[in-house]
C-alpha cells in the first residue's frame, strides 16, 4: 500500500493517489494541524471520502495509538458504566464524521474498510434503523422513541420490558474489542439478533470510548441529541461530508411551524390525559398525577389557538409578519415565559409518557403530537436568553383547510418562527472549543456565500479539479433550439407554446444522440408538468406528437411529487434503462428534487444531464421573501463581523447551487464520461458561469446554433464508444487480468436496490501519467508522489506554499473511457433530423441523418475511417479545418481539425466494398475523386462521408439509407458531378437504385 508524507505525517493510501487527492489530503491535514476550519469541494468520483478518512486517521494515529478494549465498572447506584481501558487515551481528540443519511454513512464505513487504519469506532443510528424489539420496531418517529424509553425503564411492566436493553452491559463485558474492526448498522443489527443486545444502546454505549464516531449530521445539529452524547467537544474534530445542504438543514433545525391541525391534535391529546387521570383516580384512587396540571396546559393551548386565529391578516399573499422578538410578546400573553417554560415542558413530558403507556396497553401505534410543543419551547427559549431572536421572523399565514372533515370555506393558519441565520445552529461548537470543523462536498460552490451563510471563518478552502480528462466531458450552453428560438425559462417566456415546443424538439434530438440514460432537470414541478402536457397535446393527423417522438428514442420516467412513489419511479427507470429492446431511458426530474440529491447515475445510467432553466425559488413564497428582506437589512447594517450577502445574491446563488447539484449526477468516477447541456441563454452570462463548480467551468462552450450542438455531441459520444477496447485493457491491467473483479459499469443491472444507486465506485488504482517527487508529499516504499499536472481550481499555482511542489508530466487521457456493454448504430429512421433552417450545418443539417439512434444492436459504425479501403494511393493531405458555407462550426472547428488530421486518410487501390464491381474506377481515378470530395465538402461533412463509406463496406446500414444520405450530401449544382461519379464506387447490383436518387437530384 502506498505511503505519502503529507505535512510531516505518513498517510497510507490504498491506491496510487492522483495529485488532486494529495492536494485534498494536504488541506485536511492543514486544517487538523493548525486547528482551523476548512471548506473543501472535490467532485464526485475523485475519492474525496477515502482521502478524508486516510488523512484524518493518519493525523490521529500520529498523536498516539488507537484505542483498544473497554473497561466496565459499576457505579454506586448499580449502573454499569463504560470507560477507556487504555491509559491516557481520552486526551486525544475525538473525531466525529457526519454525513446526511444512514445510507451515506454506510458507504463511508465501506471506504474505511478499504484503508489500513483500524481505529476504535462506532456508528450512531436511529431507533428506526437499529431497533429489534418485536413491537417497538414496528413504530415510527416520536411514538417509537417514547415506546422504547418506556420499555427500557426499570419500572416498566415485565411484558413490556425490553430484554435487549438489559443485555447490553453483559455483551460489552465479553466483547471488549467491538468496534476495532469497522462495523456498520447492519453489523450491529446482526449482533443484536444473534447475541441479544440492543443495537441502538450498544452503539450509544460504545461511543463513549472510541476514536471516531459516524453519525447522520442532524444528530449533531439537533441540540437535544447532541447533549445526550457523552463526548468531550473541546478539542474534538467535526467532519460534515455531503455538506452542500447544511445551511438549509441548520436553519430548519432552528425554526418551527405550528399549523392549526397540529395544535388541535395537541389539545385533543391533553384532554385525553385529563380524562385518563380522572378515570384512574375514580377507579383506583391513583393520585400520583394531578389532572389540574394538564387542564392548565390545555387552557394555554386553547388560548394560543385563539390568539393565532385573532391575528389580523390584511393580505393572504403577504400574511402577518413581525420581527423575531415578537414571539416572546405573543407567548407572554399566555403567561409562557423563561420562568414558566421549564415547568410547562415537564408537564408536557409527563403527558406524553402517560399517553404512550396507554397506547402500549391498547397496542395502538398512535403518534404523540404533544412533543412538538416541547420542541417549540426548546427553540424559543434556547440557552435562557433572547438575543437569538433578532435572527428570526414571526409569520402567520392562512390557507384553505383540506381534509375530509373540513367545512367548505374554512381556513387553516400556521404560526411560524423562521431562522434566517443558519450559523446559530453551529455556534455552539465554537463555544465548546471544537478544534476544527471540516465541511466538504462535491458541490459547495460558490464557496464565499456558503461561508457567509454559516457565519463561520473558513481560512482553509479548496475547489478541486476533477480527475477525468477533457475528452470525457462535453459541457455547453445551448441558447437556441432547432428552429432558432431562444431558450429562456423565465416567467416571461416559459408558459408560451413556442418555448415549450422548441424545448421539446431539442429533447427529441438529444434523445437520439445521447446513448442510454438521459436526465432532464426542470426548475420546478410546475414547468415539468406544463411542458410534458404540451408535448403530449401538440400533434396532428400527419405527424406524431413531441412526446411520442421522445418515446420513440427513449422510454420516459417522470419524477413524482409524492416521496412515497419515488422508489418505484427509480425502479421503473432502471428497468427501462436495461431493456435491450429500447435505446435507453430518459428521467424527467426537478432541481432540488430527490433525483438531484445524492443518487449515483454512473456510466450508462446517466450519459448526459440537461438543465432546462435556472431553478429560482418561488419569489412570492413568504419564507423566500422574508429571507431576502432579512439579508438586505443585515447587509445595510454596520459593524458586521462577517460579510453578509444581499437578498438578490442569496437568491441567485441558491439557484446556482441547485444546478451544481443536479449536474453532479453524471460523471461519477475516473473512467466515466458524459455531457452537461444547459438549455437556457442565461447560462451564457459570465456571472452565471462563475457560480458553477470550478471543475466544470473550463469545459463550458457557448453555442449560438443548435446544429453545432448536435454535431459536436454526436462526435463526442461516437468517440466515447471507439475507446472502449482500450478501456477494457486498462481495467484488465488494474485487476490483474481478472475481469471478474472489475468495477462494474452497470451497477443497476438485474436486481433493483436503492443503495446500489448510492454505491461509490472504487477509487481508480492506476494513474495514467508520470510523476516527480515533491518536497512535501514525499513517498515511501518506492511509490511516487504526484501523478499528473493538476492544480486546485482556485489556485493558478502552488508556488505560494513553499512546502508544496507539484511538477510532473501527465500523459494523455484520450484512451481512458468507460466500457459500454451495448453497441451503437446510426439512426435507421427515414424521417430525417429535427433541425430548422436557422441552425444548419452547411447543407447537411437540413436533410441528413446525423443524430444516432441507439437501438438494440447498438453497434458503432461511424467515426474515423481509413479510406484506403476504397480508393487508390495519393499523397494529398486532408484539409485541416475548412468551414462550411455558412461558417456554422467555428466553435467546434478545432475538434474537427484534430479529427481530420489524426485520420490521415491513406488509400489503397481497388479495395472496395465486398461485392462491388467498379467498371471504370482505378487508383488514379479514386484519388482524383477523393480530392474533389474534399474540395467540395466542409470538414464536418467530410467526416460524415467517411462514416457512410464505412457503413457501405460493413453493411451495417441498409443500402437504401446509405445511398439516400450520400445523395443528400452531394446535393446542389456544384456537387452533382460527385453524385454521378459515386456510382462507380457502389456494388453493381445497386446501380439502378442509385440512379433513382441521381435522377431525383437532377430533376
CSV table of N, CA and C in Angstrom, one decimal, residues 581-663:
chain,number,residue,atom,x,y,z
A,581,UNK,N,-34.5,-4.0,-25.8
A,581,UNK,CA,-35.4,-3.7,-26.9
A,581,UNK,C,-35.5,-2.2,-27.2
A,582,UNK,N,-35.0,-1.4,-26.2
A,582,UNK,CA,-35.1,0.1,-26.4
A,582,UNK,C,-33.7,0.6,-26.5
A,583,UNK,N,-33.7,1.9,-26.7
A,583,UNK,CA,-32.4,2.6,-26.8
A,583,UNK,C,-32.1,3.4,-25.6
A,584,UNK,N,-32.6,3.0,-24.5
A,584,UNK,CA,-32.3,3.8,-23.3
A,584,UNK,C,-33.5,4.4,-22.6
A,585,UNK,N,-33.3,5.2,-21.6
A,585,UNK,CA,-34.4,5.8,-20.9
A,585,UNK,C,-34.1,7.3,-20.6
A,586,UNK,N,-35.1,8.0,-20.4
A,586,UNK,CA,-35.0,9.5,-20.0
A,586,UNK,C,-35.8,9.7,-18.8
A,587,UNK,N,-35.1,10.3,-17.8
A,587,UNK,CA,-35.7,10.6,-16.5
A,587,UNK,C,-36.0,12.1,-16.4
A,588,UNK,N,-37.2,12.5,-16.4
A,588,UNK,CA,-37.6,13.9,-16.3
A,588,UNK,C,-37.8,14.2,-14.8
A,589,UNK,N,-36.9,15.1,-14.3
A,589,UNK,CA,-36.9,15.4,-12.9
A,589,UNK,C,-36.8,16.9,-12.6
A,590,UNK,N,-36.7,17.2,-11.3
A,590,UNK,CA,-36.8,18.6,-10.9
A,590,UNK,C,-35.5,18.9,-10.1
A,591,UNK,N,-34.9,20.1,-10.3
A,591,UNK,CA,-33.8,20.5,-9.5
A,591,UNK,C,-34.3,20.7,-8.0
A,592,UNK,N,-33.5,20.3,-7.1
A,592,UNK,CA,-33.9,20.2,-5.6
A,592,UNK,C,-34.8,19.0,-5.3
A,593,UNK,N,-35.1,18.2,-6.3
A,593,UNK,CA,-35.9,17.1,-6.0
A,593,UNK,C,-35.0,15.9,-5.6
A,594,UNK,N,-35.7,14.8,-5.4
A,594,UNK,CA,-34.9,13.6,-4.9
A,594,UNK,C,-33.9,13.1,-5.9
A,595,UNK,N,-34.2,13.2,-7.2
A,595,UNK,CA,-33.3,12.7,-8.2
A,595,UNK,C,-32.0,13.5,-8.2
A,596,UNK,N,-32.1,14.8,-7.9
A,596,UNK,CA,-30.9,15.6,-8.0
A,596,UNK,C,-30.1,15.5,-6.7
A,597,UNK,N,-30.5,14.8,-5.7
A,597,UNK,CA,-29.9,14.8,-4.4
A,597,UNK,C,-29.3,13.4,-4.1
A,598,UNK,N,-28.0,13.2,-4.3
A,598,UNK,CA,-27.3,12.1,-3.7
A,598,UNK,C,-27.3,10.8,-4.6
A,599,UNK,N,-28.2,10.7,-5.6
A,599,UNK,CA,-28.2,9.5,-6.4
A,599,UNK,C,-27.1,9.4,-7.4
A,600,UNK,N,-26.6,8.2,-7.6
A,600,UNK,CA,-25.4,8.0,-8.4
A,600,UNK,C,-25.9,7.4,-9.8
A,601,UNK,N,-25.9,8.3,-10.8
A,601,UNK,CA,-26.2,7.8,-12.2
A,601,UNK,C,-24.9,7.6,-12.9
A,602,UNK,N,-24.1,6.7,-12.5
A,602,UNK,CA,-22.8,6.4,-13.1
A,602,UNK,C,-23.0,5.7,-14.4
A,603,UNK,N,-22.0,5.8,-15.3
A,603,UNK,CA,-21.9,5.1,-16.5
A,603,UNK,C,-23.1,5.2,-17.4
A,604,UNK,N,-23.7,4.1,-17.8
A,604,UNK,CA,-24.8,4.1,-18.8
A,604,UNK,C,-26.1,4.6,-18.1
A,605,UNK,N,-26.1,4.7,-16.8
A,605,UNK,CA,-27.3,5.2,-16.1
A,605,UNK,C,-27.5,6.7,-16.4
A,606,UNK,N,-26.5,7.4,-16.7
A,606,UNK,CA,-26.6,8.9,-16.9
A,606,UNK,C,-25.5,9.4,-17.8
A,607,UNK,N,-25.7,9.3,-19.1
A,607,UNK,CA,-24.7,9.7,-20.1
A,607,UNK,C,-24.7,11.3,-20.3
A,608,UNK,N,-25.9,11.9,-20.0
A,608,UNK,CA,-26.0,13.3,-20.2
A,608,UNK,C,-27.0,13.8,-19.2
A,609,UNK,N,-26.8,15.1,-18.8
A,609,UNK,CA,-27.8,15.8,-18.0
A,609,UNK,C,-28.2,17.1,-18.7
A,610,UNK,N,-29.4,17.4,-18.8
A,610,UNK,CA,-29.9,18.6,-19.4
A,610,UNK,C,-30.5,19.5,-18.3
A,611,UNK,N,-30.1,20.7,-18.3
A,611,UNK,CA,-30.7,21.7,-17.3
A,611,UNK,C,-31.5,22.6,-18.2
A,612,UNK,N,-32.8,22.6,-17.9
A,612,UNK,CA,-33.7,23.4,-18.8
A,612,UNK,C,-33.9,24.8,-18.4
A,613,UNK,N,-33.4,25.2,-17.2
A,613,UNK,CA,-33.5,26.6,-16.8
A,613,UNK,C,-32.9,26.8,-15.4
A,614,UNK,N,-33.0,28.0,-14.9
A,614,UNK,CA,-32.5,28.4,-13.6
A,614,UNK,C,-33.5,28.1,-12.5
A,615,UNK,N,-33.2,27.2,-11.6
A,615,UNK,CA,-34.3,26.8,-10.6
A,615,UNK,C,-34.4,27.8,-9.4
A,616,UNK,N,-34.9,29.0,-9.8
A,616,UNK,CA,-35.1,30.0,-8.7
A,616,UNK,C,-36.2,29.6,-7.8
A,617,UNK,N,-36.1,29.8,-6.5
A,617,UNK,CA,-37.2,29.6,-5.6
A,617,UNK,C,-38.3,30.5,-5.9
A,618,UNK,N,-39.5,30.1,-5.5
A,618,UNK,CA,-40.7,31.0,-5.8
A,618,UNK,C,-40.6,32.3,-5.0
A,619,UNK,N,-40.5,33.4,-5.8
A,619,UNK,CA,-40.2,34.7,-5.2
A,619,UNK,C,-41.3,35.2,-4.2
A,620,UNK,N,-42.5,34.7,-4.5
A,620,UNK,CA,-43.6,35.2,-3.6
A,620,UNK,C,-43.8,34.3,-2.4
A,621,UNK,N,-43.0,33.2,-2.3
A,621,UNK,CA,-43.1,32.4,-1.1
A,621,UNK,C,-42.7,33.2,0.1
A,622,UNK,N,-43.5,33.2,1.2
A,622,UNK,CA,-43.2,34.1,2.3
A,622,UNK,C,-41.8,33.9,2.9
A,623,UNK,N,-41.4,32.6,3.0
A,623,UNK,CA,-40.1,32.3,3.6
A,623,UNK,C,-39.0,32.9,2.7
A,624,UNK,N,-39.1,32.7,1.4
A,624,UNK,CA,-38.1,33.3,0.5
A,624,UNK,C,-38.1,34.8,0.5
A,625,UNK,N,-39.3,35.4,0.5
A,625,UNK,CA,-39.4,36.8,0.5
A,625,UNK,C,-38.8,37.4,1.8
A,626,UNK,N,-39.1,36.8,2.9
A,626,UNK,CA,-38.6,37.3,4.2
A,626,UNK,C,-37.1,37.1,4.4
A,627,UNK,N,-36.6,36.0,3.8
A,627,UNK,CA,-35.2,35.8,3.9
A,627,UNK,C,-34.4,36.9,3.1
A,628,UNK,N,-34.9,37.2,1.9
A,628,UNK,CA,-34.3,38.3,1.1
A,628,UNK,C,-34.4,39.6,1.8
A,629,UNK,N,-35.5,39.9,2.4
A,629,UNK,CA,-35.6,41.1,3.2
A,629,UNK,C,-34.7,41.2,4.4
A,630,UNK,N,-34.6,40.1,5.1
A,630,UNK,CA,-33.7,40.0,6.2
A,630,UNK,C,-32.2,40.2,5.8
A,631,UNK,N,-31.8,39.6,4.7
A,631,UNK,CA,-30.4,39.7,4.3
A,631,UNK,C,-30.1,41.2,3.8
A,632,UNK,N,-31.1,41.8,3.2
A,632,UNK,CA,-30.9,43.2,2.7
A,632,UNK,C,-30.8,44.1,3.9
A,633,UNK,N,-31.5,43.8,5.0
A,633,UNK,CA,-31.4,44.6,6.2
A,633,UNK,C,-30.1,44.4,6.9
A,634,UNK,N,-29.6,43.1,6.9
A,634,UNK,CA,-28.3,42.8,7.5
A,634,UNK,C,-27.2,43.4,6.8
A,635,UNK,N,-27.3,43.4,5.4
A,635,UNK,CA,-26.2,43.9,4.6
A,635,UNK,C,-26.0,45.4,4.7
A,636,UNK,N,-27.2,46.1,5.1
A,636,UNK,CA,-27.1,47.5,5.2
A,636,UNK,C,-26.7,48.0,6.6
A,637,UNK,N,-26.6,47.0,7.6
A,637,UNK,CA,-26.2,47.4,8.9
A,637,UNK,C,-24.7,47.5,9.0
A,638,UNK,N,-24.3,48.3,10.0
A,638,UNK,CA,-22.9,48.5,10.2
A,638,UNK,C,-22.3,47.6,11.3
A,639,UNK,N,-21.0,47.3,11.3
A,639,UNK,CA,-20.4,46.6,12.4
A,639,UNK,C,-20.5,45.1,12.3
A,640,UNK,N,-20.9,44.6,11.1
A,640,UNK,CA,-21.0,43.1,11.0
A,640,UNK,C,-19.6,42.5,11.0
A,641,UNK,N,-19.4,41.4,11.7
A,641,UNK,CA,-18.1,40.8,11.8
A,641,UNK,C,-17.9,39.9,10.5
A,642,UNK,N,-19.0,39.5,9.9
A,642,UNK,CA,-18.9,38.7,8.6
A,642,UNK,C,-19.6,39.5,7.5
A,643,UNK,N,-19.0,39.3,6.3
A,643,UNK,CA,-19.7,39.9,5.1
A,643,UNK,C,-21.0,39.2,5.0
A,644,UNK,N,-22.0,40.0,4.7
A,644,UNK,CA,-23.4,39.5,4.6
A,644,UNK,C,-23.8,39.6,3.1
A,645,UNK,N,-24.4,38.5,2.6
A,645,UNK,CA,-25.0,38.5,1.3
A,645,UNK,C,-26.2,39.5,1.2
A,646,UNK,N,-26.4,40.0,0.0
A,646,UNK,CA,-27.7,40.7,-0.2
A,646,UNK,C,-28.7,39.7,-0.5
A,647,UNK,N,-30.0,40.1,-0.5
A,647,UNK,CA,-31.1,39.2,-0.8
A,647,UNK,C,-31.0,38.7,-2.2
A,648,UNK,N,-30.6,39.5,-3.2
A,648,UNK,CA,-30.5,39.1,-4.5
A,648,UNK,C,-29.4,38.1,-4.7
A,649,UNK,N,-28.2,38.4,-4.1
A,649,UNK,CA,-27.1,37.5,-4.2
A,649,UNK,C,-27.4,36.1,-3.6
A,650,UNK,N,-28.1,36.0,-2.5
A,650,UNK,CA,-28.5,34.8,-1.9
A,650,UNK,C,-29.5,34.0,-2.9
A,651,UNK,N,-30.4,34.8,-3.4
A,651,UNK,CA,-31.5,34.2,-4.3
A,651,UNK,C,-30.8,33.6,-5.5
A,652,UNK,N,-29.9,34.3,-6.1
A,652,UNK,CA,-29.2,33.8,-7.3
A,652,UNK,C,-28.3,32.6,-7.0
A,653,UNK,N,-27.6,32.7,-5.9
A,653,UNK,CA,-26.6,31.6,-5.6
A,653,UNK,C,-27.3,30.3,-5.1
A,654,UNK,N,-28.5,30.4,-4.5
A,654,UNK,CA,-29.3,29.2,-4.2
A,654,UNK,C,-29.6,28.5,-5.5
A,655,UNK,N,-30.0,29.2,-6.5
A,655,UNK,CA,-30.3,28.6,-7.8
A,655,UNK,C,-29.1,27.9,-8.4
A,656,UNK,N,-28.0,28.6,-8.4
A,656,UNK,CA,-26.7,28.1,-8.9
A,656,UNK,C,-26.3,26.8,-8.2
A,657,UNK,N,-26.5,26.8,-6.9
A,657,UNK,CA,-26.1,25.6,-6.1
A,657,UNK,C,-27.0,24.4,-6.5
A,658,UNK,N,-28.3,24.7,-6.7
A,658,UNK,CA,-29.2,23.6,-7.1
A,658,UNK,C,-28.8,23.1,-8.5
A,659,UNK,N,-28.3,23.9,-9.4
A,659,UNK,CA,-27.8,23.5,-10.7
A,659,UNK,C,-26.6,22.6,-10.5
A,660,UNK,N,-25.6,23.1,-9.7
A,660,UNK,CA,-24.4,22.3,-9.5
A,660,UNK,C,-24.8,20.9,-8.9
A,661,UNK,N,-25.7,20.8,-8.1
A,661,UNK,CA,-26.1,19.6,-7.5
A,661,UNK,C,-26.7,18.6,-8.6
A,662,UNK,N,-27.6,19.2,-9.4
A,662,UNK,CA,-28.1,18.3,-10.5
A,662,UNK,C,-27.1,17.9,-11.5
A,663,UNK,N,-26.2,18.8,-11.8
A,663,UNK,CA,-25.1,18.4,-12.8
A,663,UNK,C,-24.2,17.3,-12.2
